[in-house]
């Protein structure tokens, strides 16, 4: 696993997109210097890109965005934080789940410009490479993934859920993670993993063959 | 998604000034769970979005005139965790039934009332009345989730989760524009559009729904019963919200409102009249359900909703009377 905060070597589609967007962002901020802060009250900004600062995993990240850009696209295409996945892009699958001010939300349905001044947590911060969160370990222990594409969203949703319900029942887990879909159908493993991470099952008794 | 300007007002006055005289000029951004999807699908393309989440006077849930005021930007999560909302079981059940934790963390009370219909023809660009070359697409099309009451020319169903419960409880909505303030009964806010230029709610482009006013909960027994295909992350097929006053064991006042069966929350007047003077039992609740669906006009694929509506009314009545 790589350190997500280190730039990747070589050429990638995402790196190319990021290069383009930085150019766009710089141009936007240049043009809109007088309207600089998109955070304040009455001022109207856009539709061109504006410079915003996002608090992501405890770090302040400056980035140029158009008002129409979602938080998910900004994370993935401009900040190289690609754990949150773009699947349905309509707030109906959960693969893009991130935590904003302590609450799980769909990153595809939040505007990046609307996320200013808020505490954003992504899987990269919750479960960093080399120091996985107990939930990540529990997902591995319980075979709680097959293709794995929904897994980051599930782990983030589970983290937000356990933060608010540290000792859940099985039924509460079902409801608490009801905003995430796994098309491989690994729900049994996910449920076991969440209960294991919460210490609600005896260690060693949760292996899902 | 088309590009747009973004206004982030801190006061209601600034927010109202930022709106325009047409929906193309400006629209409100609250939780964003609907408008952002509509814009991605190019069903809506306002030149400006006005974020109202930082307008303090639009938020919060607070006592009001013996009842409760729910601010427009109160989220479903706030509604779900608020102690006072528990005294309105019809609302609480509707709140907990909404989609998923993520949607409840984002979606707002005002947004629930103003969200656009989920009709797939509408979402695919065929308009609110879903026509092609002047012909309606729904009656002989994919209509399994469409209206069984009040259909024609609109066949979509009102998507609001709160609407039926608010109508059953006699709630009022407060609306404000830069030049006007008005209060409307929740029952009169929802409309069946007769033409493509009309909306399904009584809201003008320059207005904001500022809050919901609930009368006192005391003496009212209420409940909501929802039926869905999937337990979570889904829209109900049919809901029923009821509010009863019972004196001496008999119903002295009844409100029975169906959701997801008509272009607006559908008040089942015949069921309400039937219940007056009756004690709530399995038998009377079932009969009220039968009364509620009299006159239903199902389309080619949704006759099943008639039976669901009947059962939803019965179960909501039994729940309200504490007999579920």
Tab-separated table of C-alpha atoms in Angstrom, chain B residues 8-279:
chain	number	residue	atom	x	y	z
B	8	UNK	CA	-23.673	31.502	0.535
B	9	UNK	CA	-25.777	33.992	2.517
B	10	UNK	CA	-25.633	34.260	6.303
B	11	UNK	CA	-29.064	35.866	6.736
B	12	UNK	CA	-32.549	35.146	5.415
B	13	UNK	CA	-32.770	38.649	3.921
B	14	UNK	CA	-29.596	38.021	1.882
B	15	UNK	CA	-30.840	34.579	0.842
B	16	UNK	CA	-34.169	35.953	-0.387
B	17	UNK	CA	-32.404	38.723	-2.298
B	18	UNK	CA	-30.251	36.108	-4.049
B	19	UNK	CA	-33.274	34.313	-5.527
B	20	UNK	CA	-34.779	35.284	-8.867
B	21	UNK	CA	-38.144	35.430	-10.589
B	22	UNK	CA	-37.739	32.082	-12.383
B	23	UNK	CA	-36.450	28.625	-11.456
B	24	UNK	CA	-33.815	28.969	-14.188
B	25	UNK	CA	-32.357	32.009	-12.486
B	26	UNK	CA	-31.813	30.562	-9.028
B	27	UNK	CA	-32.734	27.647	-6.821
B	28	UNK	CA	-32.198	26.816	-3.192
B	29	UNK	CA	-29.498	24.413	-1.998
B	30	UNK	CA	-30.199	22.844	1.388
B	31	UNK	CA	-29.209	19.191	1.928
B	32	UNK	CA	-28.577	18.869	-1.811
B	33	UNK	CA	-29.782	15.274	-1.926
B	34	UNK	CA	-32.236	16.094	-4.715
B	35	UNK	CA	-31.143	19.288	-6.477
B	36	UNK	CA	-27.612	18.042	-7.163
B	37	UNK	CA	-28.910	14.857	-8.789
B	38	UNK	CA	-31.437	16.865	-10.825
B	39	UNK	CA	-28.632	19.106	-12.037
B	40	UNK	CA	-26.388	16.157	-12.905
B	41	UNK	CA	-29.243	14.813	-15.023
B	42	UNK	CA	-29.816	18.259	-16.602
B	43	UNK	CA	-33.436	18.185	-15.420
B	44	UNK	CA	-32.647	21.384	-13.520
B	45	UNK	CA	-30.084	23.948	-14.638
B	46	UNK	CA	-30.350	27.084	-12.502
B	47	UNK	CA	-27.783	29.825	-13.115
B	48	UNK	CA	-27.333	30.194	-9.364
B	49	UNK	CA	-27.599	27.990	-6.285
B	50	UNK	CA	-28.349	29.703	-2.994
B	51	UNK	CA	-27.012	27.699	-0.047
B	52	UNK	CA	-29.360	28.297	2.888
B	53	UNK	CA	-27.656	26.037	5.421
B	54	UNK	CA	-25.735	28.918	6.969
B	55	UNK	CA	-28.893	30.979	7.527
B	56	UNK	CA	-29.350	30.562	11.290
B	57	UNK	CA	-33.033	31.512	11.452
B	58	UNK	CA	-33.903	28.644	9.076
B	59	UNK	CA	-32.524	25.961	11.382
B	60	UNK	CA	-33.417	24.314	14.643
B	61	UNK	CA	-36.385	22.574	16.229
B	62	UNK	CA	-38.034	24.595	19.001
B	63	UNK	CA	-41.299	24.868	20.960
B	64	UNK	CA	-43.791	27.174	19.271
B	65	UNK	CA	-47.291	28.206	20.420
B	66	UNK	CA	-47.801	25.020	22.422
B	67	UNK	CA	-46.567	22.911	19.499
B	68	UNK	CA	-43.297	22.749	17.630
B	69	UNK	CA	-41.491	24.714	14.942
B	70	UNK	CA	-39.226	22.691	12.682
B	71	UNK	CA	-36.796	24.923	10.818
B	72	UNK	CA	-36.492	24.328	7.078
B	73	UNK	CA	-32.860	23.261	7.310
B	74	UNK	CA	-33.306	20.888	10.269
B	75	UNK	CA	-31.906	17.600	8.996
B	76	UNK	CA	-33.658	14.251	9.214
B	77	UNK	CA	-30.933	13.207	11.650
B	78	UNK	CA	-31.875	16.141	13.891
B	79	UNK	CA	-35.538	15.159	13.615
B	80	UNK	CA	-34.689	11.536	14.454
B	81	UNK	CA	-32.781	12.451	17.606
B	82	UNK	CA	-35.048	15.272	18.844
B	83	UNK	CA	-37.066	14.429	21.976
B	84	UNK	CA	-40.014	16.689	21.098
B	85	UNK	CA	-40.446	15.031	17.696
B	86	UNK	CA	-41.042	11.729	19.533
B	87	UNK	CA	-44.354	13.134	20.738
B	88	UNK	CA	-45.501	13.039	17.089
B	89	UNK	CA	-45.197	9.322	16.244
B	90	UNK	CA	-46.530	9.841	12.704
B	91	UNK	CA	-43.584	12.146	11.977
B	92	UNK	CA	-40.995	10.097	13.824
B	93	UNK	CA	-41.781	6.923	11.866
B	94	UNK	CA	-41.712	8.837	8.579
B	95	UNK	CA	-38.331	10.348	9.538
B	96	UNK	CA	-36.761	7.008	10.441
B	97	UNK	CA	-38.025	5.542	7.182
B	98	UNK	CA	-36.092	7.990	5.025
B	99	UNK	CA	-33.513	6.302	2.775
B	100	UNK	CA	-30.295	5.848	4.772
B	101	UNK	CA	-28.160	7.357	7.539
B	102	UNK	CA	-26.184	9.342	4.969
B	103	UNK	CA	-29.340	10.828	3.431
B	104	UNK	CA	-30.773	11.577	6.887
B	105	UNK	CA	-27.521	13.355	7.802
B	106	UNK	CA	-27.824	15.566	4.725
B	107	UNK	CA	-31.514	15.858	3.829
B	108	UNK	CA	-33.610	18.613	5.396
B	109	UNK	CA	-37.253	19.035	6.389
B	110	UNK	CA	-37.789	21.857	3.875
B	111	UNK	CA	-36.012	19.895	1.170
B	112	UNK	CA	-38.287	16.927	1.757
B	113	UNK	CA	-41.301	19.127	0.993
B	114	UNK	CA	-39.730	20.757	-2.073
B	115	UNK	CA	-37.989	17.756	-3.676
B	116	UNK	CA	-39.155	16.922	-7.184
B	117	UNK	CA	-41.045	13.740	-8.124
B	118	UNK	CA	-39.057	10.556	-8.607
B	119	UNK	CA	-41.036	9.538	-11.723
B	120	UNK	CA	-38.438	8.056	-14.059
B	121	UNK	CA	-39.960	9.746	-17.098
B	122	UNK	CA	-39.624	13.114	-15.380
B	123	UNK	CA	-36.037	12.324	-14.370
B	124	UNK	CA	-35.255	11.271	-17.937
B	125	UNK	CA	-36.372	14.611	-19.343
B	126	UNK	CA	-39.961	13.915	-20.440
B	127	UNK	CA	-41.328	16.630	-18.156
B	128	UNK	CA	-43.501	16.578	-15.078
B	129	UNK	CA	-46.462	15.270	-17.086
B	130	UNK	CA	-44.281	12.709	-18.884
B	131	UNK	CA	-45.346	13.208	-22.483
B	132	UNK	CA	-43.807	12.492	-25.866
B	133	UNK	CA	-45.218	14.076	-29.031
B	134	UNK	CA	-48.145	15.277	-26.925
B	135	UNK	CA	-49.038	11.761	-25.763
B	136	UNK	CA	-48.850	10.738	-22.076
B	137	UNK	CA	-46.236	8.025	-21.545
B	138	UNK	CA	-47.327	6.744	-18.145
B	139	UNK	CA	-50.778	5.137	-18.636
B	140	UNK	CA	-49.450	2.483	-21.011
B	141	UNK	CA	-45.824	2.651	-19.977
B	142	UNK	CA	-43.679	1.632	-17.031
B	143	UNK	CA	-46.097	2.703	-14.327
B	144	UNK	CA	-45.628	0.239	-11.479
B	145	UNK	CA	-44.669	3.029	-9.040
B	146	UNK	CA	-47.111	5.646	-10.301
B	147	UNK	CA	-50.401	7.056	-9.057
B	148	UNK	CA	-53.533	5.079	-8.255
B	149	UNK	CA	-55.452	8.222	-7.265
B	150	UNK	CA	-55.782	11.626	-8.902
B	151	UNK	CA	-53.991	10.548	-12.066
B	152	UNK	CA	-54.192	12.646	-15.247
B	153	UNK	CA	-52.626	14.674	-16.597
B	154	UNK	CA	-49.982	14.100	-13.873
B	155	UNK	CA	-49.311	10.497	-12.874
B	156	UNK	CA	-46.207	10.837	-10.695
B	157	UNK	CA	-46.504	10.338	-6.942
B	158	UNK	CA	-45.582	12.983	-4.394
B	159	UNK	CA	-42.194	11.903	-3.007
B	160	UNK	CA	-42.457	13.753	0.311
B	161	UNK	CA	-41.948	11.614	3.407
B	162	UNK	CA	-43.159	14.292	5.819
B	163	UNK	CA	-46.119	15.546	3.755
B	164	UNK	CA	-48.736	12.912	4.673
B	165	UNK	CA	-47.840	13.045	8.395
B	166	UNK	CA	-47.874	16.854	8.431
B	167	UNK	CA	-51.296	16.938	6.784
B	168	UNK	CA	-52.651	14.326	9.205
B	169	UNK	CA	-51.411	16.434	12.125
B	170	UNK	CA	-52.774	19.711	10.744
B	171	UNK	CA	-49.351	21.359	10.314
B	172	UNK	CA	-48.793	24.702	8.637
B	173	UNK	CA	-45.844	25.835	6.546
B	174	UNK	CA	-44.279	29.276	6.607
B	175	UNK	CA	-43.051	30.724	3.313
B	176	UNK	CA	-41.172	33.916	2.705
B	177	UNK	CA	-40.021	36.038	-0.214
B	178	UNK	CA	-38.189	39.369	-0.177
B	179	UNK	CA	-41.551	41.158	-0.249
B	180	UNK	CA	-44.026	38.765	1.376
B	181	UNK	CA	-44.575	36.309	4.223
B	182	UNK	CA	-47.343	33.738	4.186
B	183	UNK	CA	-48.528	30.695	6.084
B	184	UNK	CA	-50.241	27.815	4.276
B	185	UNK	CA	-51.856	24.624	5.509
B	186	UNK	CA	-49.637	21.652	4.688
B	187	UNK	CA	-52.760	20.165	3.077
B	188	UNK	CA	-52.886	23.045	0.565
B	189	UNK	CA	-49.164	23.203	-0.211
B	190	UNK	CA	-49.181	20.128	-2.453
B	191	UNK	CA	-50.868	20.469	-5.861
B	192	UNK	CA	-51.557	18.329	-8.890
B	193	UNK	CA	-50.155	20.255	-11.859
B	194	UNK	CA	-52.497	20.595	-14.826
B	195	UNK	CA	-49.835	21.739	-17.259
B	196	UNK	CA	-46.084	21.487	-17.756
B	197	UNK	CA	-45.563	25.071	-16.565
B	198	UNK	CA	-47.153	24.425	-13.172
B	199	UNK	CA	-45.378	23.040	-10.127
B	200	UNK	CA	-46.481	20.297	-7.768
B	201	UNK	CA	-46.116	22.587	-4.749
B	202	UNK	CA	-47.395	26.068	-3.895
B	203	UNK	CA	-43.997	27.747	-3.970
B	204	UNK	CA	-42.776	30.593	-6.171
B	205	UNK	CA	-39.209	30.811	-7.483
B	206	UNK	CA	-38.492	33.785	-5.210
B	207	UNK	CA	-39.802	32.066	-2.086
B	208	UNK	CA	-38.213	29.849	0.565
B	209	UNK	CA	-40.053	27.426	2.815
B	210	UNK	CA	-38.792	28.770	6.133
B	211	UNK	CA	-40.332	26.299	8.566
B	212	UNK	CA	-43.029	23.863	9.640
B	213	UNK	CA	-45.451	24.684	12.470
B	214	UNK	CA	-46.935	21.719	14.306
B	215	UNK	CA	-49.914	22.103	16.633
B	216	UNK	CA	-49.730	20.653	20.146
B	217	UNK	CA	-49.341	16.885	20.176
B	218	UNK	CA	-51.475	16.385	23.279
B	219	UNK	CA	-54.693	14.439	22.770
B	220	UNK	CA	-53.724	13.310	19.284
B	221	UNK	CA	-52.867	9.666	18.609
B	222	UNK	CA	-50.848	9.426	15.414
B	223	UNK	CA	-48.930	6.851	13.434
B	224	UNK	CA	-47.355	6.259	10.040
B	225	UNK	CA	-47.064	2.874	8.348
B	226	UNK	CA	-44.754	2.488	5.356
B	227	UNK	CA	-44.436	-0.340	2.855
B	228	UNK	CA	-41.261	-0.655	0.797
B	229	UNK	CA	-39.667	-3.209	-1.482
B	230	UNK	CA	-36.306	-2.904	0.275
B	231	UNK	CA	-36.036	-2.240	3.975
B	232	UNK	CA	-33.464	0.519	3.539
B	233	UNK	CA	-32.279	2.973	0.898
B	234	UNK	CA	-35.561	2.837	-0.963
B	235	UNK	CA	-38.707	4.838	-1.594
B	236	UNK	CA	-41.934	3.607	-0.062
B	237	UNK	CA	-44.457	1.977	-2.372
B	238	UNK	CA	-47.300	3.221	-0.178
B	239	UNK	CA	-47.501	4.956	3.191
B	240	UNK	CA	-50.403	5.860	5.453
B	241	UNK	CA	-50.291	8.549	8.138
B	242	UNK	CA	-53.194	8.838	10.561
B	243	UNK	CA	-54.070	11.143	13.468
B	244	UNK	CA	-56.969	10.341	15.779
B	245	UNK	CA	-58.716	11.995	18.673
B	246	UNK	CA	-60.448	9.415	20.800
B	247	UNK	CA	-62.946	10.219	23.560
B	248	UNK	CA	-64.843	7.632	25.541
B	249	UNK	CA	-63.238	4.914	23.432
B	250	UNK	CA	-64.718	6.316	20.216
B	251	UNK	CA	-63.048	8.283	17.421
B	252	UNK	CA	-64.102	11.923	17.611
B	253	UNK	CA	-61.808	13.174	14.854
B	254	UNK	CA	-59.779	11.313	12.247
B	255	UNK	CA	-57.244	12.242	9.597
B	256	UNK	CA	-56.130	9.533	7.169
B	257	UNK	CA	-53.544	10.523	4.547
B	258	UNK	CA	-51.940	8.192	2.015
B	259	UNK	CA	-48.481	8.812	0.592
B	260	UNK	CA	-46.936	7.713	-2.727
B	261	UNK	CA	-50.321	6.961	-4.295
B	262	UNK	CA	-51.126	10.285	-6.008
B	263	UNK	CA	-49.412	13.439	-7.318
B	264	UNK	CA	-50.014	14.861	-3.828
B	265	UNK	CA	-50.445	13.308	-0.393
B	266	UNK	CA	-53.930	11.816	-0.706
B	267	UNK	CA	-56.482	12.558	2.000
B	268	UNK	CA	-58.797	9.556	2.352
B	269	UNK	CA	-61.969	11.458	3.197
B	270	UNK	CA	-64.277	8.424	3.072
B	271	UNK	CA	-62.106	6.569	5.600
B	272	UNK	CA	-62.081	9.610	7.897
B	273	UNK	CA	-65.874	9.849	7.804
B	274	UNK	CA	-66.302	6.124	8.330
B	275	UNK	CA	-64.164	6.226	11.489
B	276	UNK	CA	-66.158	8.929	13.287
B	277	UNK	CA	-67.923	7.459	16.305
B	278	UNK	CA	-66.245	4.039	15.900
B	279	UNK	CA	-63.921	2.273	18.308
